[in-house]
C-alpha cells in the first residue's frame, strides 16, 4: 500500500509504516479534605486515622511528614460506607536520623511547614532546629483547634474563617506567629478565649482540645523549669517522654487500632 494524500494534502502513512499505540487510562480515587467531613464524628474518625498513619510511617518506615496542615488530612469512604482517613501530600517528607529528627539534605529547605500549623520551636527567623516527631504532633493539635473553631461539620451554614485565629497563627512574621501560639499554649486565659470560639457543632471536640492543651502546657512548664539543669539522659526529642504518640493517644482516650 502506498502513501495516500488527503484533500488538504496531509499525508497518511502506509499501513506498514504505522506505529502501534497503547492507550492507558489511570483511575484514581479522589479523597476529600477533612474539613468537608459530613459530621464531626466523621472528622474525628478521619483525624485519628491520619494520626495513626503518620505514626506508622515514622515508626516503621522512618519517614516524617513535616508539612501537616488541614488540607493534607483527607478522608474517603471505605467498605460499607465507613469513613477512612487519608494522610496526603508527602512531597516534603524526610527520612529520620538516629535521633528521630529529619535528615538534612541538600534538597531539604531550611524550614518546612505551613505557618498556622507549625510547631513553635520551628517558627524562628534563623536556622530552625531539627524537625522532630513531636513537632508534627503539635501540628496535629493546631489542626484540631483550627477545625473546631472554623468548621461547621454537617451544618448548612458555609464555613467561616475566624479572623482572630487566622491573623494570629498565620502571621507572616514568624516571631509574632510563635508568640501568639506560645500565648495559647502557656496562658490559660488565652486558651479559654479560643475555646469560646469553637463552633457549636464541634463541641464534642472540646475534651480532646482540653486534654491535648494540658499535655503541651505541662510539657512546656517542665522544660521551662528545668532547661538550665537538664540531666545528660534527658530526652529533648520527646520532652523527656512527655510528648509521644502514646501520650497523645492517652490524652484523647484512644488506643491504636490496626490500620489496613
PDB file of C-alpha atoms in Angstrom:
ATOM      1  CA  UNK A   1       0.000   0.000   0.000  1.00  0.00           C
ATOM      2  CA  UNK A   2       1.458   3.358  -0.989  1.00  0.00           C
ATOM      3  CA  UNK A   3       1.237   6.775   0.593  1.00  0.00           C
ATOM      4  CA  UNK A   4      -2.235   8.340   0.474  1.00  0.00           C
ATOM      5  CA  UNK A   5      -2.840  12.049   0.018  1.00  0.00           C
ATOM      6  CA  UNK A   6      -5.920  13.648   1.581  1.00  0.00           C
ATOM      7  CA  UNK A   7      -7.952  16.586   0.314  1.00  0.00           C
ATOM      8  CA  UNK A   8      -5.812  19.071   2.293  1.00  0.00           C
ATOM      9  CA  UNK A   9      -2.561  17.481   1.152  1.00  0.00           C
ATOM     10  CA  UNK A  10      -1.772  15.916   4.544  1.00  0.00           C
ATOM     11  CA  UNK A  11      -0.013  12.595   4.340  1.00  0.00           C
ATOM     12  CA  UNK A  12      -1.410   9.350   5.682  1.00  0.00           C
ATOM     13  CA  UNK A  13       1.417   6.802   6.149  1.00  0.00           C
ATOM     14  CA  UNK A  14       1.173   3.429   4.571  1.00  0.00           C
ATOM     15  CA  UNK A  15      -0.201   0.702   6.878  1.00  0.00           C
ATOM     16  CA  UNK A  16       3.184  -0.938   7.288  1.00  0.00           C
ATOM     17  CA  UNK A  17       4.631   2.408   8.452  1.00  0.00           C
ATOM     18  CA  UNK A  18       2.132   2.988  11.287  1.00  0.00           C
ATOM     19  CA  UNK A  19       3.378   2.618  14.856  1.00  0.00           C
ATOM     20  CA  UNK A  20       1.468   0.580  17.381  1.00  0.00           C
ATOM     21  CA  UNK A  21      -0.021   2.844  20.078  1.00  0.00           C
ATOM     22  CA  UNK A  22      -1.222   1.866  23.542  1.00  0.00           C
ATOM     23  CA  UNK A  23      -3.839   3.845  25.414  1.00  0.00           C
ATOM     24  CA  UNK A  24      -3.578   3.723  29.210  1.00  0.00           C
ATOM     25  CA  UNK A  25      -6.336   5.074  31.445  1.00  0.00           C
ATOM     26  CA  UNK A  26      -5.392   5.677  35.080  1.00  0.00           C
ATOM     27  CA  UNK A  27      -8.283   5.726  37.502  1.00  0.00           C
ATOM     28  CA  UNK A  28      -7.677   7.334  40.882  1.00  0.00           C
ATOM     29  CA  UNK A  29      -9.920   7.677  43.902  1.00  0.00           C
ATOM     30  CA  UNK A  30     -10.470  11.251  44.932  1.00  0.00           C
ATOM     31  CA  UNK A  31     -10.481  11.693  48.723  1.00  0.00           C
ATOM     32  CA  UNK A  32     -11.931  14.870  50.163  1.00  0.00           C
ATOM     33  CA  UNK A  33     -10.296  17.273  52.563  1.00  0.00           C
ATOM     34  CA  UNK A  34     -11.161  16.527  56.171  1.00  0.00           C
ATOM     35  CA  UNK A  35     -12.929  19.866  56.608  1.00  0.00           C
ATOM     36  CA  UNK A  36     -15.651  18.538  54.287  1.00  0.00           C
ATOM     37  CA  UNK A  37     -16.451  15.601  56.548  1.00  0.00           C
ATOM     38  CA  UNK A  38     -20.233  15.109  56.694  1.00  0.00           C
ATOM     39  CA  UNK A  39     -20.313  15.177  60.504  1.00  0.00           C
ATOM     40  CA  UNK A  40     -17.971  15.949  63.359  1.00  0.00           C
ATOM     41  CA  UNK A  41     -17.880  12.257  64.281  1.00  0.00           C
ATOM     42  CA  UNK A  42     -16.633  11.520  60.760  1.00  0.00           C
ATOM     43  CA  UNK A  43     -13.988  14.184  61.205  1.00  0.00           C
ATOM     44  CA  UNK A  44     -12.855  12.541  64.433  1.00  0.00           C
ATOM     45  CA  UNK A  45     -12.544   9.139  62.779  1.00  0.00           C
ATOM     46  CA  UNK A  46     -10.562  10.511  59.838  1.00  0.00           C
ATOM     47  CA  UNK A  47      -8.388  12.634  62.112  1.00  0.00           C
ATOM     48  CA  UNK A  48      -7.418   9.639  64.242  1.00  0.00           C
ATOM     49  CA  UNK A  49      -6.674   7.544  61.162  1.00  0.00           C
ATOM     50  CA  UNK A  50      -4.295  10.269  59.958  1.00  0.00           C
ATOM     51  CA  UNK A  51      -2.560  10.435  63.345  1.00  0.00           C
ATOM     52  CA  UNK A  52      -2.043   6.663  63.303  1.00  0.00           C
ATOM     53  CA  UNK A  53      -0.936   6.593  59.661  1.00  0.00           C
ATOM     54  CA  UNK A  54       1.591   9.323  60.428  1.00  0.00           C
ATOM     55  CA  UNK A  55       2.906   7.351  63.400  1.00  0.00           C
ATOM     56  CA  UNK A  56       3.346   4.105  61.457  1.00  0.00           C
ATOM     57  CA  UNK A  57       5.112   5.927  58.616  1.00  0.00           C
ATOM     58  CA  UNK A  58       7.502   7.368  61.195  1.00  0.00           C
ATOM     59  CA  UNK A  59       7.942   4.298  63.395  1.00  0.00           C
ATOM     60  CA  UNK A  60       8.046   1.567  60.774  1.00  0.00           C
ATOM     61  CA  UNK A  61       9.044   3.465  57.648  1.00  0.00           C
ATOM     62  CA  UNK A  62      11.415   6.000  59.154  1.00  0.00           C
ATOM     63  CA  UNK A  63       9.648   8.872  57.368  1.00  0.00           C
ATOM     64  CA  UNK A  64       8.474  12.157  58.896  1.00  0.00           C
ATOM     65  CA  UNK A  65       5.760  14.124  57.072  1.00  0.00           C
ATOM     66  CA  UNK A  66       6.835  17.650  58.188  1.00  0.00           C
ATOM     67  CA  UNK A  67       4.047  19.625  56.462  1.00  0.00           C
ATOM     68  CA  UNK A  68       0.873  18.718  58.298  1.00  0.00           C
ATOM     69  CA  UNK A  69      -1.972  21.109  57.563  1.00  0.00           C
ATOM     70  CA  UNK A  70      -5.714  20.910  57.324  1.00  0.00           C
ATOM     71  CA  UNK A  71      -5.831  20.298  53.572  1.00  0.00           C
ATOM     72  CA  UNK A  72      -3.412  17.364  53.857  1.00  0.00           C
ATOM     73  CA  UNK A  73      -5.735  15.466  56.156  1.00  0.00           C
ATOM     74  CA  UNK A  74      -8.368  13.832  53.961  1.00  0.00           C
ATOM     75  CA  UNK A  75     -10.994  11.113  54.034  1.00  0.00           C
ATOM     76  CA  UNK A  76     -12.627   8.579  51.767  1.00  0.00           C
ATOM     77  CA  UNK A  77     -15.430   6.063  52.086  1.00  0.00           C
ATOM     78  CA  UNK A  78     -14.168   2.556  52.698  1.00  0.00           C
ATOM     79  CA  UNK A  79     -16.026  -0.750  52.923  1.00  0.00           C
ATOM     80  CA  UNK A  80     -19.716  -0.465  53.793  1.00  0.00           C
ATOM     81  CA  UNK A  81     -19.503   3.315  53.562  1.00  0.00           C
ATOM     82  CA  UNK A  82     -17.289   3.716  56.607  1.00  0.00           C
ATOM     83  CA  UNK A  83     -15.164   6.856  56.811  1.00  0.00           C
ATOM     84  CA  UNK A  84     -11.434   6.275  56.444  1.00  0.00           C
ATOM     85  CA  UNK A  85      -8.737   8.927  56.935  1.00  0.00           C
ATOM     86  CA  UNK A  86      -6.082   9.568  54.282  1.00  0.00           C
ATOM     87  CA  UNK A  87      -2.868  11.463  55.033  1.00  0.00           C
ATOM     88  CA  UNK A  88      -1.869  13.195  51.813  1.00  0.00           C
ATOM     89  CA  UNK A  89       0.992  15.241  50.334  1.00  0.00           C
ATOM     90  CA  UNK A  90       4.271  13.646  51.364  1.00  0.00           C
ATOM     91  CA  UNK A  91       6.321  15.787  48.970  1.00  0.00           C
ATOM     92  CA  UNK A  92       8.266  17.463  51.775  1.00  0.00           C
ATOM     93  CA  UNK A  93       8.665  14.348  53.919  1.00  0.00           C
ATOM     94  CA  UNK A  94      12.125  13.379  55.114  1.00  0.00           C
ATOM     95  CA  UNK A  95      13.822  10.267  56.400  1.00  0.00           C
ATOM     96  CA  UNK A  96      14.574  10.408  60.107  1.00  0.00           C
ATOM     97  CA  UNK A  97      18.022  10.177  61.639  1.00  0.00           C
ATOM     98  CA  UNK A  98      19.103   8.118  64.636  1.00  0.00           C
ATOM     99  CA  UNK A  99      17.728  10.798  66.984  1.00  0.00           C
ATOM    100  CA  UNK A 100      14.264  10.772  65.436  1.00  0.00           C
ATOM    101  CA  UNK A 101      14.650  14.086  63.605  1.00  0.00           C
ATOM    102  CA  UNK A 102      14.718  14.863  59.910  1.00  0.00           C
ATOM    103  CA  UNK A 103      17.818  14.066  57.936  1.00  0.00           C
ATOM    104  CA  UNK A 104      19.039  17.352  56.455  1.00  0.00           C
ATOM    105  CA  UNK A 105      19.943  17.012  52.780  1.00  0.00           C
ATOM    106  CA  UNK A 106      20.762  19.490  50.057  1.00  0.00           C
ATOM    107  CA  UNK A 107      17.197  19.087  48.796  1.00  0.00           C
ATOM    108  CA  UNK A 108      15.677  19.870  52.181  1.00  0.00           C
ATOM    109  CA  UNK A 109      14.718  23.537  52.669  1.00  0.00           C
ATOM    110  CA  UNK A 110      15.802  25.217  55.863  1.00  0.00           C
ATOM    111  CA  UNK A 111      12.237  25.478  57.075  1.00  0.00           C
ATOM    112  CA  UNK A 112       9.350  23.183  56.159  1.00  0.00           C
ATOM    113  CA  UNK A 113       5.720  23.625  57.103  1.00  0.00           C
ATOM    114  CA  UNK A 114       2.634  25.814  56.866  1.00  0.00           C
ATOM    115  CA  UNK A 115       2.796  28.648  59.380  1.00  0.00           C
ATOM    116  CA  UNK A 116      -0.631  28.297  61.089  1.00  0.00           C
ATOM    117  CA  UNK A 117       0.085  24.649  61.858  1.00  0.00           C
ATOM    118  CA  UNK A 118       3.832  24.685  62.506  1.00  0.00           C
ATOM    119  CA  UNK A 119       5.259  23.844  65.921  1.00  0.00           C
ATOM    120  CA  UNK A 120       6.526  26.802  67.925  1.00  0.00           C
ATOM    121  CA  UNK A 121      10.119  25.543  68.004  1.00  0.00           C
ATOM    122  CA  UNK A 122      10.293  25.818  64.209  1.00  0.00           C
ATOM    123  CA  UNK A 123       8.966  29.386  63.943  1.00  0.00           C
ATOM    124  CA  UNK A 124      12.332  31.119  64.043  1.00  0.00           C
ATOM    125  CA  UNK A 125      13.979  33.519  61.615  1.00  0.00           C
ATOM    126  CA  UNK A 126      17.363  31.820  61.690  1.00  0.00           C
ATOM    127  CA  UNK A 127      18.140  28.156  61.052  1.00  0.00           C
ATOM    128  CA  UNK A 128      15.431  26.073  62.789  1.00  0.00           C
ATOM    129  CA  UNK A 129      16.214  23.067  64.980  1.00  0.00           C
ATOM    130  CA  UNK A 130      15.780  19.539  63.606  1.00  0.00           C
ATOM    131  CA  UNK A 131      12.170  18.742  62.784  1.00  0.00           C
ATOM    132  CA  UNK A 132      11.082  16.110  65.320  1.00  0.00           C
ATOM    133  CA  UNK A 133       8.138  13.746  65.549  1.00  0.00           C
ATOM    134  CA  UNK A 134       6.705  15.736  68.459  1.00  0.00           C
ATOM    135  CA  UNK A 135       6.659  18.833  66.238  1.00  0.00           C
ATOM    136  CA  UNK A 136       4.256  17.026  63.921  1.00  0.00           C
ATOM    137  CA  UNK A 137       2.132  16.030  66.908  1.00  0.00           C
ATOM    138  CA  UNK A 138       1.926  19.702  67.823  1.00  0.00           C
ATOM    139  CA  UNK A 139       0.798  20.395  64.249  1.00  0.00           C
ATOM    140  CA  UNK A 140      -1.979  17.835  64.645  1.00  0.00           C
ATOM    141  CA  UNK A 141      -3.124  19.703  67.739  1.00  0.00           C
ATOM    142  CA  UNK A 142      -3.265  23.025  65.887  1.00  0.00           C
ATOM    143  CA  UNK A 143      -5.203  21.398  63.041  1.00  0.00           C
ATOM    144  CA  UNK A 144      -7.722  20.085  65.571  1.00  0.00           C
ATOM    145  CA  UNK A 145      -8.214  23.519  67.145  1.00  0.00           C
ATOM    146  CA  UNK A 146      -8.357  25.226  63.743  1.00  0.00           C
ATOM    147  CA  UNK A 147     -11.081  22.844  62.557  1.00  0.00           C
ATOM    148  CA  UNK A 148     -13.114  23.188  65.757  1.00  0.00           C
ATOM    149  CA  UNK A 149     -13.079  26.977  65.508  1.00  0.00           C
ATOM    150  CA  UNK A 150     -13.679  27.301  61.769  1.00  0.00           C
ATOM    151  CA  UNK A 151     -15.748  24.333  60.569  1.00  0.00           C
ATOM    152  CA  UNK A 152     -19.442  23.512  60.763  1.00  0.00           C
ATOM    153  CA  UNK A 153     -19.447  19.807  60.028  1.00  0.00           C
ATOM    154  CA  UNK A 154     -22.805  18.721  58.687  1.00  0.00           C
ATOM    155  CA  UNK A 155     -24.365  22.174  59.127  1.00  0.00           C
ATOM    156  CA  UNK A 156     -25.999  24.163  56.336  1.00  0.00           C
ATOM    157  CA  UNK A 157     -24.046  27.329  57.072  1.00  0.00           C
ATOM    158  CA  UNK A 158     -20.909  27.865  54.969  1.00  0.00           C
ATOM    159  CA  UNK A 159     -17.516  27.743  56.565  1.00  0.00           C
ATOM    160  CA  UNK A 160     -16.408  30.954  58.262  1.00  0.00           C
ATOM    161  CA  UNK A 161     -12.733  31.506  58.982  1.00  0.00           C
ATOM    162  CA  UNK A 162     -12.177  33.010  62.429  1.00  0.00           C
ATOM    163  CA  UNK A 163     -10.231  36.145  61.589  1.00  0.00           C
ATOM    164  CA  UNK A 164      -8.683  36.447  65.048  1.00  0.00           C
ATOM    165  CA  UNK A 165      -7.150  32.974  64.964  1.00  0.00           C
ATOM    166  CA  UNK A 166      -6.204  33.281  61.306  1.00  0.00           C
ATOM    167  CA  UNK A 167      -4.466  36.630  61.718  1.00  0.00           C
ATOM    168  CA  UNK A 168      -2.528  35.494  64.787  1.00  0.00           C
ATOM    169  CA  UNK A 169      -1.489  31.975  63.783  1.00  0.00           C
ATOM    170  CA  UNK A 170      -0.940  32.860  60.124  1.00  0.00           C
ATOM    171  CA  UNK A 171       1.159  35.947  60.799  1.00  0.00           C
ATOM    172  CA  UNK A 172       3.808  36.410  58.104  1.00  0.00           C
ATOM    173  CA  UNK A 173       6.260  37.426  60.815  1.00  0.00           C
ATOM    174  CA  UNK A 174       7.436  34.141  62.274  1.00  0.00           C
ATOM    175  CA  UNK A 175       8.322  35.740  65.586  1.00  0.00           C
ATOM    176  CA  UNK A 176       4.780  37.038  66.074  1.00  0.00           C
ATOM    177  CA  UNK A 177       3.184  33.761  64.967  1.00  0.00           C
ATOM    178  CA  UNK A 178       5.334  31.952  67.515  1.00  0.00           C
ATOM    179  CA  UNK A 179       4.413  34.467  70.222  1.00  0.00           C
ATOM    180  CA  UNK A 180       0.677  34.000  69.578  1.00  0.00           C
ATOM    181  CA  UNK A 181       0.931  30.212  69.715  1.00  0.00           C
ATOM    182  CA  UNK A 182       3.094  30.350  72.826  1.00  0.00           C
ATOM    183  CA  UNK A 183       0.476  32.561  74.448  1.00  0.00           C
ATOM    184  CA  UNK A 184      -2.167  29.977  73.571  1.00  0.00           C
ATOM    185  CA  UNK A 185      -0.138  27.048  74.933  1.00  0.00           C
ATOM    186  CA  UNK A 186       1.133  28.798  78.072  1.00  0.00           C
ATOM    187  CA  UNK A 187      -1.709  31.108  79.049  1.00  0.00           C
ATOM    188  CA  UNK A 188      -4.946  29.507  80.340  1.00  0.00           C
ATOM    189  CA  UNK A 189      -6.824  32.770  79.722  1.00  0.00           C
ATOM    190  CA  UNK A 190      -5.900  32.772  76.041  1.00  0.00           C
ATOM    191  CA  UNK A 191      -6.787  29.115  75.793  1.00  0.00           C
ATOM    192  CA  UNK A 192     -10.191  29.891  77.335  1.00  0.00           C
ATOM    193  CA  UNK A 193     -10.765  32.682  74.805  1.00  0.00           C
ATOM    194  CA  UNK A 194     -10.048  30.350  71.901  1.00  0.00           C
ATOM    195  CA  UNK A 195     -12.201  27.581  73.374  1.00  0.00           C
ATOM    196  CA  UNK A 196     -15.103  30.019  73.437  1.00  0.00           C
ATOM    197  CA  UNK A 197     -14.767  30.371  69.659  1.00  0.00           C
ATOM    198  CA  UNK A 198     -15.356  26.672  68.990  1.00  0.00           C
ATOM    199  CA  UNK A 199     -18.348  26.090  66.703  1.00  0.00           C
ATOM    200  CA  UNK A 200     -21.451  24.613  68.382  1.00  0.00           C
ATOM    201  CA  UNK A 201     -21.333  21.626  66.023  1.00  0.00           C
ATOM    202  CA  UNK A 202     -17.771  20.916  67.221  1.00  0.00           C
ATOM    203  CA  UNK A 203     -18.417  20.980  70.962  1.00  0.00           C
ATOM    204  CA  UNK A 204     -17.717  17.225  71.070  1.00  0.00           C
ATOM    205  CA  UNK A 205     -14.086  18.089  70.262  1.00  0.00           C
ATOM    206  CA  UNK A 206     -13.673  20.153  73.431  1.00  0.00           C
ATOM    207  CA  UNK A 207     -12.492  17.226  75.634  1.00  0.00           C
ATOM    208  CA  UNK A 208      -9.807  16.398  73.060  1.00  0.00           C
ATOM    209  CA  UNK A 209      -8.684  20.009  72.822  1.00  0.00           C
ATOM    210  CA  UNK A 210      -8.641  20.460  76.584  1.00  0.00           C
ATOM    211  CA  UNK A 211      -6.640  17.265  77.236  1.00  0.00           C
ATOM    212  CA  UNK A 212      -4.118  17.917  74.460  1.00  0.00           C
ATOM    213  CA  UNK A 213      -3.698  21.520  75.571  1.00  0.00           C
ATOM    214  CA  UNK A 214      -2.855  20.244  79.057  1.00  0.00           C
ATOM    215  CA  UNK A 215      -0.362  17.791  77.545  1.00  0.00           C
ATOM    216  CA  UNK A 216       1.573  20.548  75.752  1.00  0.00           C
ATOM    217  CA  UNK A 217       1.120  23.026  78.609  1.00  0.00           C
ATOM    218  CA  UNK A 218       2.626  20.664  81.181  1.00  0.00           C
ATOM    219  CA  UNK A 219       5.484  19.687  78.867  1.00  0.00           C
ATOM    220  CA  UNK A 220       6.279  23.348  78.338  1.00  0.00           C
ATOM    221  CA  UNK A 221       6.227  24.020  82.088  1.00  0.00           C
ATOM    222  CA  UNK A 222       8.538  21.076  82.716  1.00  0.00           C
ATOM    223  CA  UNK A 223      11.051  22.248  80.148  1.00  0.00           C
ATOM    224  CA  UNK A 224      10.904  25.891  81.246  1.00  0.00           C
ATOM    225  CA  UNK A 225      11.582  24.985  84.856  1.00  0.00           C
ATOM    226  CA  UNK A 226      14.432  22.604  84.139  1.00  0.00           C
ATOM    227  CA  UNK A 227      16.167  23.585  80.896  1.00  0.00           C
ATOM    228  CA  UNK A 228      19.142  25.165  82.702  1.00  0.00           C
ATOM    229  CA  UNK A 229      19.927  21.968  84.610  1.00  0.00           C
ATOM    230  CA  UNK A 230      18.792  19.144  82.366  1.00  0.00           C
ATOM    231  CA  UNK A 231      20.456  15.774  83.074  1.00  0.00           C
ATOM    232  CA  UNK A 232      22.515  14.222  80.300  1.00  0.00           C
ATOM    233  CA  UNK A 233      19.969  11.499  79.687  1.00  0.00           C
ATOM    234  CA  UNK A 234      17.100  13.998  79.325  1.00  0.00           C
ATOM    235  CA  UNK A 235      15.284  13.290  76.035  1.00  0.00           C
ATOM    236  CA  UNK A 236      14.812  16.531  74.113  1.00  0.00           C
ATOM    237  CA  UNK A 237      13.052  14.760  71.225  1.00  0.00           C
ATOM    238  CA  UNK A 238      10.076  13.856  73.443  1.00  0.00           C
ATOM    239  CA  UNK A 239      10.434  16.497  76.189  1.00  0.00           C
ATOM    240  CA  UNK A 240      11.655  13.647  78.376  1.00  0.00           C
ATOM    241  CA  UNK A 241       8.844  11.305  77.386  1.00  0.00           C
ATOM    242  CA  UNK A 242       6.025  13.823  77.724  1.00  0.00           C
ATOM    243  CA  UNK A 243       5.156  14.308  74.041  1.00  0.00           C
ATOM    244  CA  UNK A 244       4.923  10.961  72.284  1.00  0.00           C
ATOM    245  CA  UNK A 245       2.381   9.077  70.208  1.00  0.00           C
ATOM    246  CA  UNK A 246       1.380   7.167  73.338  1.00  0.00           C
ATOM    247  CA  UNK A 247       0.831  10.271  75.496  1.00  0.00           C
ATOM    248  CA  UNK A 248      -1.039  11.959  72.642  1.00  0.00           C
ATOM    249  CA  UNK A 249      -3.398   8.998  72.277  1.00  0.00           C
ATOM    250  CA  UNK A 250      -3.803   8.654  76.021  1.00  0.00           C
ATOM    251  CA  UNK A 251      -4.755  12.326  76.280  1.00  0.00           C
ATOM    252  CA  UNK A 252      -7.732  11.798  73.991  1.00  0.00           C
ATOM    253  CA  UNK A 253      -8.553   8.399  75.473  1.00  0.00           C
ATOM    254  CA  UNK A 254      -7.878   6.470  72.294  1.00  0.00           C
ATOM    255  CA  UNK A 255      -5.924   3.301  71.623  1.00  0.00           C
ATOM    256  CA  UNK A 256      -4.063   2.480  68.435  1.00  0.00           C
ATOM    257  CA  UNK A 257      -6.123   0.383  66.044  1.00  0.00           C
ATOM    258  CA  UNK A 258      -4.844  -1.915  63.311  1.00  0.00           C
ATOM    259  CA  UNK A 259      -4.553   0.005  60.071  1.00  0.00           C
ATOM    260  CA  UNK A 260      -5.455  -1.836  56.880  1.00  0.00           C
TER     261      UNK A 260
END
